[in-house]
Amino acid sequence: TSQRKQASRQRFVTEFSQCLFDFVVQLLPTQEELAVKEDVRKLLERLIRTIEPDSRLLSFGSTANGFSLRNSDMDLCCLIDSEDRLSATDMVTMLGDLLERETKFHVKPLPHARIPIVKLSLDPSPGLPLGIACDIGFENRLALENTRLLMCYAMIDPTRVRSMVLFLKVWAKRRKINSPYKGTLSSYGYVLLVLYFLIHVKNPPVLPNLQQIPPLRPISEEETHLQGHNIWFFDDIQLLRQRWQSANTENVAELLIDFFRYYSRDFPYSVGVASIKNGLLTKDSKGWQSDLDSPRYNDLRERNRFCIEDPFETDFNVARCVTKEGLYTIRGEFMRASRILASRPERAIVALAQLCE
Ligand code: GTP
Ligand code: MG
């Protein structure tokens, strides 16, 4: 019977892997959607240049890192190359006025937010049946770099990494645990959880640690640092793929099953910090402790229920918005998913539907 069980598990895993792949493919943005978004970026860039001629408008986040789903929002970052540039606050105010006058976008400038941005949206049209949502920020160079890091990880093993990340993003949205404003985790946070799992938990690892591979030639502090943060990582993916191959041969389904099990049972939420750069760290070592009772630590505790270190801004907890209730819900969802997959329904497609109910 153990042999029969083994065979049935193998059958499930193979079928589930194929299902995941087919499911994810139909959620990818269409060529048309990508083309419309690029047109929108160019149009906005042209308009911004009437205010700051030396500016460039670059795309970051999922539209630029290979983890984008159909109708995902557009994250844009404006870089101004001149010395005496306007402040982000002034840019947001002026750009807000300009876009309101010149375009059909619904415009909401937030000049006094912690990170000043202009929020834009466009009503549905034939090319964009669900409209478009877009945030424009300024000088957010670290976000451009972490987008490039995520893109490099996606390129190392496109099938397994992208399928896992895209599935997880859909799953988190459908299960309603993807709203930092409501105490759960951002998409960026979920992507980091997947990468942490593939780099540091899986043995043998599915991905190398790009931030710890030594550079091929000596590089200066100036080249590696941005705003006081070390942003160096090995980015010659073509060379890497020639010289490095993962010894891990598990398919997407096996990895996903293990992922849910790890985050429902094994990750040490109360004391641990997931860091894609440095592996598993402790809250204590980062001064993010959460088990102190004094009221002075209350705020610290509330913000550090769940800890995910940003790959470059290592003093920044990407999961700082996750509340006590939010974490409880997220862990509950990891357990639910784990339970569904462990019960191995007759058909893989049924498991998939149940997961994303
Ligand atoms: P969807 O919009 O859901 O498709 O996901 P996304 O991949 O665009 O992720 P998200 O909107 O959460 O974040 C977009 C980008 O903003 C990320 O790729 C990061 O570059 C940046 N970002 C988001 N949240 C944080 C954060 O907490 N810290 C830092 N440093 N960057 C962040
Ligand atoms: Mg986004």
mmCIF file of C-alpha atoms and ligand atoms in Angstrom:
data_model
loop_
_atom_site.group_PDB
_atom_site.id
_atom_site.type_symbol
_atom_site.label_atom_id
_atom_site.label_comp_id
_atom_site.label_asym_id
_atom_site.label_seq_id
_atom_site.Cartn_x
_atom_site.Cartn_y
_atom_site.Cartn_z
ATOM 1 C CA THR A 1 0.000 0.000 0.000
ATOM 2 C CA SER A 2 2.851 2.380 0.683
ATOM 3 C CA GLN A 3 3.923 1.934 -2.920
ATOM 4 C CA ARG A 4 0.373 2.611 -4.090
ATOM 5 C CA LYS A 5 0.215 5.731 -1.887
ATOM 6 C CA GLN A 6 3.500 6.906 -3.330
ATOM 7 C CA ALA A 7 2.226 6.436 -6.869
ATOM 8 C CA SER A 8 -1.014 8.262 -6.136
ATOM 9 C CA ARG A 9 0.877 11.162 -4.571
ATOM 10 C CA GLN A 10 3.162 11.331 -7.594
ATOM 11 C CA ARG A 11 0.133 11.381 -9.889
ATOM 12 C CA PHE A 12 -1.489 14.181 -7.904
ATOM 13 C CA VAL A 13 1.653 16.265 -7.820
ATOM 14 C CA THR A 14 2.257 15.938 -11.558
ATOM 15 C CA GLU A 15 -1.337 16.800 -12.404
ATOM 16 C CA PHE A 16 -1.455 19.687 -9.917
ATOM 17 C CA SER A 17 1.757 21.108 -11.333
ATOM 18 C CA GLN A 18 0.277 21.155 -14.844
ATOM 19 C CA CYS A 19 -2.948 22.701 -13.510
ATOM 20 C CA LEU A 20 -1.037 25.468 -11.763
ATOM 21 C CA PHE A 21 0.873 26.201 -14.906
ATOM 22 C CA ASP A 22 -2.275 26.391 -17.082
ATOM 23 C CA PHE A 23 -4.035 28.500 -14.457
ATOM 24 C CA VAL A 24 -1.225 31.013 -14.235
ATOM 25 C CA VAL A 25 -0.793 31.346 -18.016
ATOM 26 C CA GLN A 26 -4.361 32.559 -18.472
ATOM 27 C CA LEU A 27 -3.836 35.214 -15.801
ATOM 28 C CA LEU A 28 -0.909 36.843 -17.557
ATOM 29 C CA PRO A 29 -1.522 40.293 -19.039
ATOM 30 C CA THR A 30 -2.322 40.304 -22.752
ATOM 31 C CA GLN A 31 0.037 41.884 -25.293
ATOM 32 C CA GLU A 32 -2.627 44.496 -25.846
ATOM 33 C CA GLU A 33 -2.757 45.415 -22.186
ATOM 34 C CA LEU A 34 1.028 45.738 -22.057
ATOM 35 C CA ALA A 35 1.002 47.934 -25.152
ATOM 36 C CA VAL A 36 -1.677 50.238 -23.726
ATOM 37 C CA LYS A 37 0.270 50.550 -20.485
ATOM 38 C CA GLU A 38 3.443 51.449 -22.345
ATOM 39 C CA ASP A 39 1.498 54.101 -24.281
ATOM 40 C CA VAL A 40 0.195 55.513 -21.019
ATOM 41 C CA ARG A 41 3.726 55.634 -19.596
ATOM 42 C CA LYS A 42 4.998 57.500 -22.676
ATOM 43 C CA LEU A 43 2.107 59.963 -22.584
ATOM 44 C CA LEU A 44 2.694 60.698 -18.900
ATOM 45 C CA GLU A 45 6.419 61.064 -19.461
ATOM 46 C CA ARG A 46 5.780 63.587 -22.202
ATOM 47 C CA LEU A 47 3.533 65.620 -19.909
ATOM 48 C CA ILE A 48 5.955 65.519 -16.972
ATOM 49 C CA ARG A 49 8.704 66.832 -19.233
ATOM 50 C CA THR A 50 6.733 70.021 -19.730
ATOM 51 C CA ILE A 51 7.347 70.648 -16.015
ATOM 52 C CA GLU A 52 10.850 69.118 -15.680
ATOM 53 C CA PRO A 53 12.552 68.691 -19.089
ATOM 54 C CA ASP A 54 15.277 66.420 -17.632
ATOM 55 C CA SER A 55 12.922 63.844 -16.194
ATOM 56 C CA ARG A 56 12.411 60.179 -17.027
ATOM 57 C CA LEU A 57 9.411 58.104 -16.059
ATOM 58 C CA LEU A 58 10.295 54.488 -15.286
ATOM 59 C CA SER A 59 8.103 51.573 -14.490
ATOM 60 C CA PHE A 60 8.746 49.440 -11.373
ATOM 61 C CA GLY A 61 6.816 46.888 -9.309
ATOM 62 C CA SER A 62 5.025 44.037 -11.019
ATOM 63 C CA THR A 63 4.810 45.617 -14.496
ATOM 64 C CA ALA A 64 8.623 45.641 -14.546
ATOM 65 C CA ASN A 65 9.634 42.548 -12.566
ATOM 66 C CA GLY A 66 7.876 39.757 -14.435
ATOM 67 C CA PHE A 67 5.307 39.093 -11.705
ATOM 68 C CA SER A 68 2.412 40.981 -13.195
ATOM 69 C CA LEU A 69 -1.132 39.659 -13.419
ATOM 70 C CA ARG A 70 -3.844 40.832 -15.763
ATOM 71 C CA ASN A 71 -5.045 44.320 -14.743
ATOM 72 C CA SER A 72 -2.429 44.811 -12.063
ATOM 73 C CA ASP A 73 -1.756 48.426 -11.199
ATOM 74 C CA MET A 74 1.108 50.382 -12.716
ATOM 75 C CA ASP A 75 3.856 51.665 -10.471
ATOM 76 C CA LEU A 76 5.782 54.528 -12.048
ATOM 77 C CA CYS A 77 8.765 56.409 -10.728
ATOM 78 C CA CYS A 78 9.925 59.793 -11.996
ATOM 79 C CA LEU A 79 13.664 60.467 -11.926
ATOM 80 C CA ILE A 80 14.900 63.999 -12.498
ATOM 81 C CA ASP A 81 18.468 64.256 -13.694
ATOM 82 C CA SER A 82 19.054 67.978 -13.161
ATOM 83 C CA GLU A 83 20.735 69.442 -10.061
ATOM 84 C CA ASP A 84 18.191 72.047 -8.973
ATOM 85 C CA ARG A 85 15.087 69.957 -9.172
ATOM 86 C CA LEU A 86 11.725 70.671 -7.598
ATOM 87 C CA SER A 87 10.815 68.852 -4.385
ATOM 88 C CA ALA A 88 8.621 65.754 -4.621
ATOM 89 C CA THR A 89 5.837 67.677 -2.887
ATOM 90 C CA ASP A 90 5.931 70.485 -5.462
ATOM 91 C CA MET A 91 6.157 68.012 -8.321
ATOM 92 C CA VAL A 92 3.097 66.143 -7.050
ATOM 93 C CA THR A 93 1.075 69.341 -6.761
ATOM 94 C CA MET A 94 2.075 70.668 -10.190
ATOM 95 C CA LEU A 95 1.714 67.344 -11.948
ATOM 96 C CA GLY A 96 -1.665 66.812 -10.318
ATOM 97 C CA ASP A 97 -2.911 70.143 -11.710
ATOM 98 C CA LEU A 98 -1.463 69.470 -15.138
ATOM 99 C CA LEU A 99 -2.970 65.992 -15.469
ATOM 100 C CA GLU A 100 -6.335 67.225 -14.307
ATOM 101 C CA ARG A 101 -6.287 69.917 -17.019
ATOM 102 C CA GLU A 102 -4.823 67.889 -19.873
ATOM 103 C CA THR A 103 -6.020 64.290 -19.512
ATOM 104 C CA LYS A 104 -9.027 62.096 -18.892
ATOM 105 C CA PHE A 105 -7.474 60.479 -15.828
ATOM 106 C CA HIS A 106 -9.100 60.723 -12.429
ATOM 107 C CA VAL A 107 -6.325 62.411 -10.504
ATOM 108 C CA LYS A 108 -5.571 62.369 -6.784
ATOM 109 C CA PRO A 109 -2.373 64.138 -5.752
ATOM 110 C CA LEU A 110 -1.041 63.204 -2.290
ATOM 111 C CA PRO A 111 1.720 65.824 -1.843
ATOM 112 C CA HIS A 112 1.975 65.425 1.927
ATOM 113 C CA ALA A 113 2.063 61.641 2.200
ATOM 114 C CA ARG A 114 5.206 60.011 3.694
ATOM 115 C CA ILE A 115 6.143 59.242 0.105
ATOM 116 C CA PRO A 116 4.433 61.913 -2.024
ATOM 117 C CA ILE A 117 2.628 60.385 -5.019
ATOM 118 C CA VAL A 118 0.034 61.181 -7.652
ATOM 119 C CA LYS A 119 -2.660 58.519 -7.930
ATOM 120 C CA LEU A 120 -4.308 58.135 -11.323
ATOM 121 C CA SER A 121 -7.048 55.981 -12.687
ATOM 122 C CA LEU A 122 -8.665 55.554 -16.058
ATOM 123 C CA ASP A 123 -12.153 54.245 -16.755
ATOM 124 C CA PRO A 124 -12.582 50.986 -18.681
ATOM 125 C CA SER A 125 -12.117 51.095 -22.452
ATOM 126 C CA PRO A 126 -11.980 48.396 -25.169
ATOM 127 C CA GLY A 127 -8.198 47.987 -24.796
ATOM 128 C CA LEU A 128 -8.430 47.995 -20.999
ATOM 129 C CA PRO A 129 -11.724 46.375 -20.021
ATOM 130 C CA LEU A 130 -11.025 46.981 -16.345
ATOM 131 C CA GLY A 131 -9.494 50.433 -16.659
ATOM 132 C CA ILE A 132 -6.128 51.273 -15.242
ATOM 133 C CA ALA A 133 -4.732 52.315 -11.878
ATOM 134 C CA CYS A 134 -1.392 53.975 -11.589
ATOM 135 C CA ASP A 135 0.780 55.611 -8.920
ATOM 136 C CA ILE A 136 3.524 58.070 -9.826
ATOM 137 C CA GLY A 137 6.258 58.603 -7.241
ATOM 138 C CA PHE A 138 9.501 60.576 -7.360
ATOM 139 C CA GLU A 139 13.147 59.624 -6.943
ATOM 140 C CA ASN A 140 12.290 56.231 -5.484
ATOM 141 C CA ARG A 141 15.567 54.732 -6.705
ATOM 142 C CA LEU A 142 15.594 51.934 -4.138
ATOM 143 C CA ALA A 143 12.286 50.630 -5.464
ATOM 144 C CA LEU A 144 13.753 50.536 -8.978
ATOM 145 C CA GLU A 145 16.664 48.470 -7.643
ATOM 146 C CA ASN A 146 14.527 46.004 -5.684
ATOM 147 C CA THR A 147 12.362 45.598 -8.791
ATOM 148 C CA ARG A 148 15.517 44.681 -10.728
ATOM 149 C CA LEU A 149 16.532 42.184 -8.018
ATOM 150 C CA LEU A 150 13.121 40.485 -8.164
ATOM 151 C CA MET A 151 13.284 40.429 -11.960
ATOM 152 C CA CYS A 152 16.687 38.721 -11.849
ATOM 153 C CA TYR A 153 15.343 36.046 -9.506
ATOM 154 C CA ALA A 154 12.400 35.511 -11.863
ATOM 155 C CA MET A 155 14.812 35.087 -14.801
ATOM 156 C CA ILE A 156 16.953 32.399 -13.132
ATOM 157 C CA ASP A 157 14.146 29.848 -13.118
ATOM 158 C CA PRO A 158 11.162 31.419 -14.911
ATOM 159 C CA THR A 159 8.893 28.397 -14.801
ATOM 160 C CA ARG A 160 9.091 27.559 -11.132
ATOM 161 C CA VAL A 161 9.652 31.016 -9.648
ATOM 162 C CA ARG A 162 7.085 32.874 -11.736
ATOM 163 C CA SER A 163 4.434 30.179 -11.443
ATOM 164 C CA MET A 164 4.780 30.075 -7.675
ATOM 165 C CA VAL A 165 4.791 33.838 -7.227
ATOM 166 C CA LEU A 166 1.894 34.466 -9.607
ATOM 167 C CA PHE A 167 -0.203 31.739 -8.076
ATOM 168 C CA LEU A 168 0.477 33.035 -4.592
ATOM 169 C CA LYS A 169 -0.467 36.583 -5.590
ATOM 170 C CA VAL A 170 -3.793 35.421 -7.028
ATOM 171 C CA TRP A 171 -4.422 33.202 -4.038
ATOM 172 C CA ALA A 172 -3.676 36.035 -1.577
ATOM 173 C CA LYS A 173 -6.001 38.396 -3.463
ATOM 174 C CA ARG A 174 -8.839 35.857 -3.674
ATOM 175 C CA ARG A 175 -8.460 34.985 0.009
ATOM 176 C CA LYS A 176 -8.390 38.719 0.841
ATOM 177 C CA ILE A 177 -5.075 38.739 2.689
ATOM 178 C CA ASN A 178 -3.309 41.216 0.386
ATOM 179 C CA SER A 179 -4.183 44.646 1.877
ATOM 180 C CA PRO A 180 -1.532 46.387 3.951
ATOM 181 C CA TYR A 181 -4.147 49.065 4.685
ATOM 182 C CA LYS A 182 -6.298 46.462 6.394
ATOM 183 C CA GLY A 183 -3.521 44.813 8.356
ATOM 184 C CA THR A 184 -2.411 42.091 5.936
ATOM 185 C CA LEU A 185 0.579 41.792 3.606
ATOM 186 C CA SER A 186 1.545 43.615 0.378
ATOM 187 C CA SER A 187 2.282 41.701 -2.825
ATOM 188 C CA TYR A 188 5.909 42.684 -2.397
ATOM 189 C CA GLY A 189 5.862 40.953 1.008
ATOM 190 C CA TYR A 190 4.478 37.727 -0.475
ATOM 191 C CA VAL A 191 7.123 37.741 -3.218
ATOM 192 C CA LEU A 192 9.846 38.062 -0.570
ATOM 193 C CA LEU A 193 8.336 35.127 1.352
ATOM 194 C CA VAL A 194 8.532 32.945 -1.771
ATOM 195 C CA LEU A 195 12.129 33.980 -2.483
ATOM 196 C CA TYR A 196 13.159 33.429 1.140
ATOM 197 C CA PHE A 197 11.676 29.944 0.960
ATOM 198 C CA LEU A 198 13.409 29.075 -2.335
ATOM 199 C CA ILE A 199 16.812 30.483 -1.276
ATOM 200 C CA HIS A 200 17.014 29.602 2.410
ATOM 201 C CA VAL A 201 14.465 26.949 3.333
ATOM 202 C CA LYS A 202 14.639 24.498 0.455
ATOM 203 C CA ASN A 203 17.578 22.163 0.595
ATOM 204 C CA PRO A 204 19.066 21.940 -1.976
ATOM 205 C CA PRO A 205 18.060 25.540 -2.739
ATOM 206 C CA VAL A 206 16.043 26.370 -5.851
ATOM 207 C CA LEU A 207 17.687 29.805 -6.130
ATOM 208 C CA PRO A 208 21.164 31.105 -5.294
ATOM 209 C CA ASN A 209 21.517 34.127 -3.026
ATOM 210 C CA LEU A 210 22.319 36.860 -5.563
ATOM 211 C CA GLN A 211 23.277 39.349 -2.850
ATOM 212 C CA GLN A 212 25.995 37.045 -1.479
ATOM 213 C CA ILE A 213 27.719 35.982 -4.716
ATOM 214 C CA PRO A 214 31.082 37.768 -4.869
ATOM 215 C CA PRO A 215 31.443 40.290 -7.720
ATOM 216 C CA LEU A 216 33.615 39.281 -10.680
ATOM 217 C CA ARG A 217 35.722 42.420 -10.354
ATOM 218 C CA PRO A 218 36.407 44.745 -7.443
ATOM 219 C CA ILE A 219 33.789 47.478 -7.192
ATOM 220 C CA SER A 220 33.859 50.714 -5.300
ATOM 221 C CA GLU A 221 31.676 51.695 -2.385
ATOM 222 C CA GLU A 222 30.186 54.382 -4.613
ATOM 223 C CA GLU A 223 28.938 51.840 -7.143
ATOM 224 C CA THR A 224 27.418 49.543 -4.538
ATOM 225 C CA HIS A 225 25.718 52.063 -2.263
ATOM 226 C CA LEU A 226 22.565 54.105 -2.731
ATOM 227 C CA GLN A 227 21.247 56.389 -0.003
ATOM 228 C CA GLY A 228 23.436 54.581 2.524
ATOM 229 C CA HIS A 229 22.188 51.114 1.545
ATOM 230 C CA ASN A 230 24.222 48.366 -0.076
ATOM 231 C CA ILE A 231 22.335 47.584 -3.269
ATOM 232 C CA TRP A 232 24.905 45.296 -4.873
ATOM 233 C CA PHE A 233 23.770 41.934 -6.247
ATOM 234 C CA PHE A 234 24.999 39.578 -8.943
ATOM 235 C CA ASP A 235 22.941 40.530 -11.988
ATOM 236 C CA ASP A 236 24.645 38.747 -14.889
ATOM 237 C CA ILE A 237 21.930 36.130 -15.116
ATOM 238 C CA GLN A 238 23.097 34.746 -18.443
ATOM 239 C CA LEU A 239 26.503 33.950 -16.973
ATOM 240 C CA LEU A 240 24.925 32.609 -13.817
ATOM 241 C CA ARG A 241 22.747 30.209 -15.790
ATOM 242 C CA GLN A 242 25.826 28.899 -17.595
ATOM 243 C CA ARG A 243 27.710 28.280 -14.343
ATOM 244 C CA TRP A 244 25.049 27.417 -11.790
ATOM 245 C CA GLN A 245 22.198 24.994 -11.839
ATOM 246 C CA SER A 246 19.957 24.137 -8.961
ATOM 247 C CA ALA A 247 20.299 20.586 -7.661
ATOM 248 C CA ASN A 248 16.658 20.825 -6.627
ATOM 249 C CA THR A 249 14.362 19.140 -9.144
ATOM 250 C CA GLU A 250 11.006 19.434 -7.359
ATOM 251 C CA ASN A 251 8.147 20.677 -9.506
ATOM 252 C CA VAL A 252 5.969 23.726 -8.788
ATOM 253 C CA ALA A 253 3.312 21.673 -7.016
ATOM 254 C CA GLU A 254 5.762 20.038 -4.637
ATOM 255 C CA LEU A 255 7.324 23.397 -3.869
ATOM 256 C CA LEU A 256 3.955 25.035 -3.264
ATOM 257 C CA ILE A 257 2.780 22.255 -0.953
ATOM 258 C CA ASP A 258 5.984 22.603 1.020
ATOM 259 C CA PHE A 259 5.708 26.394 1.025
ATOM 260 C CA PHE A 260 2.284 26.300 2.664
ATOM 261 C CA ARG A 261 3.446 23.711 5.162
ATOM 262 C CA TYR A 262 6.513 25.752 6.090
ATOM 263 C CA TYR A 263 4.578 28.975 6.676
ATOM 264 C CA SER A 264 1.763 27.274 8.551
ATOM 265 C CA ARG A 265 3.920 25.149 10.847
ATOM 266 C CA ASP A 266 7.609 25.916 10.813
ATOM 267 C CA PHE A 267 8.354 29.609 10.374
ATOM 268 C CA PRO A 268 9.108 31.084 13.843
ATOM 269 C CA TYR A 269 6.724 34.054 13.666
ATOM 270 C CA SER A 270 7.216 35.218 17.250
ATOM 271 C CA VAL A 271 11.017 35.491 17.195
ATOM 272 C CA GLY A 272 12.165 35.169 13.582
ATOM 273 C CA VAL A 273 12.824 37.580 10.712
ATOM 274 C CA ALA A 274 12.802 36.336 7.105
ATOM 275 C CA SER A 275 15.651 37.939 5.171
ATOM 276 C CA ILE A 276 16.379 36.993 1.571
ATOM 277 C CA LYS A 277 19.857 38.494 1.972
ATOM 278 C CA ASN A 278 20.814 37.048 5.362
ATOM 279 C CA GLY A 279 18.606 34.009 5.936
ATOM 280 C CA LEU A 280 16.671 33.543 9.172
ATOM 281 C CA LEU A 281 17.440 36.319 11.669
ATOM 282 C CA THR A 282 16.046 37.023 15.117
ATOM 283 C CA LYS A 283 13.867 39.998 16.048
ATOM 284 C CA ASP A 284 16.244 40.517 18.978
ATOM 285 C CA SER A 285 19.293 40.910 16.762
ATOM 286 C CA LYS A 286 17.494 43.591 14.759
ATOM 287 C CA GLY A 287 15.933 45.399 17.698
ATOM 288 C CA TRP A 288 12.507 44.313 16.433
ATOM 289 C CA GLN A 289 11.669 42.326 19.574
ATOM 290 C CA SER A 290 8.007 41.732 20.152
ATOM 291 C CA ASP A 291 7.829 39.845 23.440
ATOM 292 C CA LEU A 292 8.433 42.779 25.757
ATOM 293 C CA ASP A 293 5.552 43.735 27.967
ATOM 294 C CA SER A 294 6.417 47.303 28.841
ATOM 295 C CA PRO A 295 4.071 49.873 27.244
ATOM 296 C CA ARG A 296 7.150 51.574 25.830
ATOM 297 C CA TYR A 297 7.536 48.596 23.528
ATOM 298 C CA ASN A 298 3.892 48.455 22.580
ATOM 299 C CA ASP A 299 4.322 50.273 19.303
ATOM 300 C CA LEU A 300 7.375 48.207 18.439
ATOM 301 C CA ARG A 301 5.454 45.049 19.140
ATOM 302 C CA GLU A 302 2.462 46.095 17.061
ATOM 303 C CA ARG A 303 4.619 46.927 14.087
ATOM 304 C CA ASN A 304 6.749 43.812 14.284
ATOM 305 C CA ARG A 305 4.286 40.970 14.659
ATOM 306 C CA PHE A 306 5.495 39.598 11.374
ATOM 307 C CA CYS A 307 8.996 40.457 10.197
ATOM 308 C CA ILE A 308 10.340 40.436 6.649
ATOM 309 C CA GLU A 309 13.582 42.318 6.090
ATOM 310 C CA ASP A 310 13.779 44.456 2.964
ATOM 311 C CA PRO A 311 16.670 43.226 0.765
ATOM 312 C CA PHE A 312 18.335 46.670 0.625
ATOM 313 C CA GLU A 313 16.744 48.770 3.367
ATOM 314 C CA THR A 314 17.673 46.209 5.985
ATOM 315 C CA ASP A 315 16.368 48.355 8.841
ATOM 316 C CA PHE A 316 12.925 48.289 7.239
ATOM 317 C CA ASN A 317 10.279 45.661 8.001
ATOM 318 C CA VAL A 318 8.239 45.057 4.836
ATOM 319 C CA ALA A 319 5.497 43.416 6.956
ATOM 320 C CA ARG A 320 5.224 46.305 9.419
ATOM 321 C CA CYS A 321 1.555 46.874 8.501
ATOM 322 C CA VAL A 322 0.522 43.370 9.501
ATOM 323 C CA THR A 323 -1.566 43.552 12.683
ATOM 324 C CA LYS A 324 -2.155 40.853 15.275
ATOM 325 C CA GLU A 325 -5.484 39.973 13.634
ATOM 326 C CA GLY A 326 -3.952 40.217 10.164
ATOM 327 C CA LEU A 327 -1.233 37.745 11.049
ATOM 328 C CA TYR A 328 -3.776 35.398 12.600
ATOM 329 C CA THR A 329 -5.787 35.496 9.365
ATOM 330 C CA ILE A 330 -2.738 34.997 7.147
ATOM 331 C CA ARG A 331 -1.519 32.011 9.175
ATOM 332 C CA GLY A 332 -5.025 30.598 9.158
ATOM 333 C CA GLU A 333 -4.987 30.814 5.350
ATOM 334 C CA PHE A 334 -1.599 29.096 5.118
ATOM 335 C CA MET A 335 -3.022 26.296 7.279
ATOM 336 C CA ARG A 336 -6.195 26.036 5.217
ATOM 337 C CA ALA A 337 -4.179 25.756 2.006
ATOM 338 C CA SER A 338 -1.894 23.197 3.567
ATOM 339 C CA ARG A 339 -4.879 21.150 4.724
ATOM 340 C CA ILE A 340 -6.521 21.184 1.284
ATOM 341 C CA LEU A 341 -3.325 20.035 -0.394
ATOM 342 C CA ALA A 342 -2.586 17.372 2.214
ATOM 343 C CA SER A 343 -6.064 15.890 1.779
ATOM 344 C CA ARG A 344 -5.284 15.505 -1.919
ATOM 345 C CA PRO A 345 -8.684 15.637 -3.571
ATOM 346 C CA GLU A 346 -9.306 13.165 -6.385
ATOM 347 C CA ARG A 347 -8.714 15.803 -9.057
ATOM 348 C CA ALA A 348 -5.995 18.445 -8.944
ATOM 349 C CA ILE A 349 -8.289 20.995 -10.575
ATOM 350 C CA VAL A 350 -10.682 20.624 -7.633
ATOM 351 C CA ALA A 351 -7.865 21.355 -5.201
ATOM 352 C CA LEU A 352 -6.961 24.450 -7.169
ATOM 353 C CA ALA A 353 -10.546 25.726 -7.216
ATOM 354 C CA GLN A 354 -10.905 25.080 -3.486
ATOM 355 C CA LEU A 355 -7.664 26.882 -2.710
ATOM 356 C CA CYS A 356 -8.775 30.057 -4.479
ATOM 357 C CA GLU A 357 -12.439 29.958 -3.481
HETATM 358 P P1 GTP B 1 0.725 44.048 -7.608
HETATM 359 O O1 GTP B 1 0.600 45.540 -7.685
HETATM 360 O O2 GTP B 1 -0.215 43.415 -6.632
HETATM 361 O O3 GTP B 1 0.728 43.380 -8.939
HETATM 362 O O4 GTP B 1 2.176 43.743 -6.984
HETATM 363 P P2 GTP B 1 3.564 44.471 -7.126
HETATM 364 O O5 GTP B 1 4.582 43.421 -7.479
HETATM 365 O O6 GTP B 1 3.517 45.679 -7.987
HETATM 366 O O7 GTP B 1 3.873 44.833 -5.638
HETATM 367 P P3 GTP B 1 3.477 46.102 -4.776
HETATM 368 O O8 GTP B 1 2.425 46.898 -5.465
HETATM 369 O O9 GTP B 1 3.258 45.592 -3.373
HETATM 370 O O10 GTP B 1 4.825 46.925 -4.754
HETATM 371 C C1 GTP B 1 5.346 47.521 -5.908
HETATM 372 C C2 GTP B 1 6.797 47.883 -5.701
HETATM 373 O O11 GTP B 1 6.889 48.875 -4.694
HETATM 374 C C3 GTP B 1 7.663 46.724 -5.226
HETATM 375 O O12 GTP B 1 8.173 45.963 -6.295
HETATM 376 C C4 GTP B 1 8.730 47.463 -4.503
HETATM 377 O O13 GTP B 1 9.677 47.923 -5.449
HETATM 378 C C5 GTP B 1 8.017 48.655 -3.912
HETATM 379 N N1 GTP B 1 7.539 48.398 -2.544
HETATM 380 C C6 GTP B 1 6.306 48.021 -2.170
HETATM 381 N N2 GTP B 1 6.210 47.900 -0.849
HETATM 382 C C7 GTP B 1 7.407 48.207 -0.383
HETATM 383 C C8 GTP B 1 7.932 48.271 0.902
HETATM 384 O O14 GTP B 1 7.277 48.018 1.920
HETATM 385 N N3 GTP B 1 9.238 48.628 0.979
HETATM 386 C C9 GTP B 1 9.983 48.929 -0.103
HETATM 387 N N4 GTP B 1 11.255 49.261 0.039
HETATM 388 N N5 GTP B 1 9.527 48.873 -1.339
HETATM 389 C C10 GTP B 1 8.252 48.527 -1.470
HETATM 390 MG MG MG B 2 2.011 47.135 -8.008
#
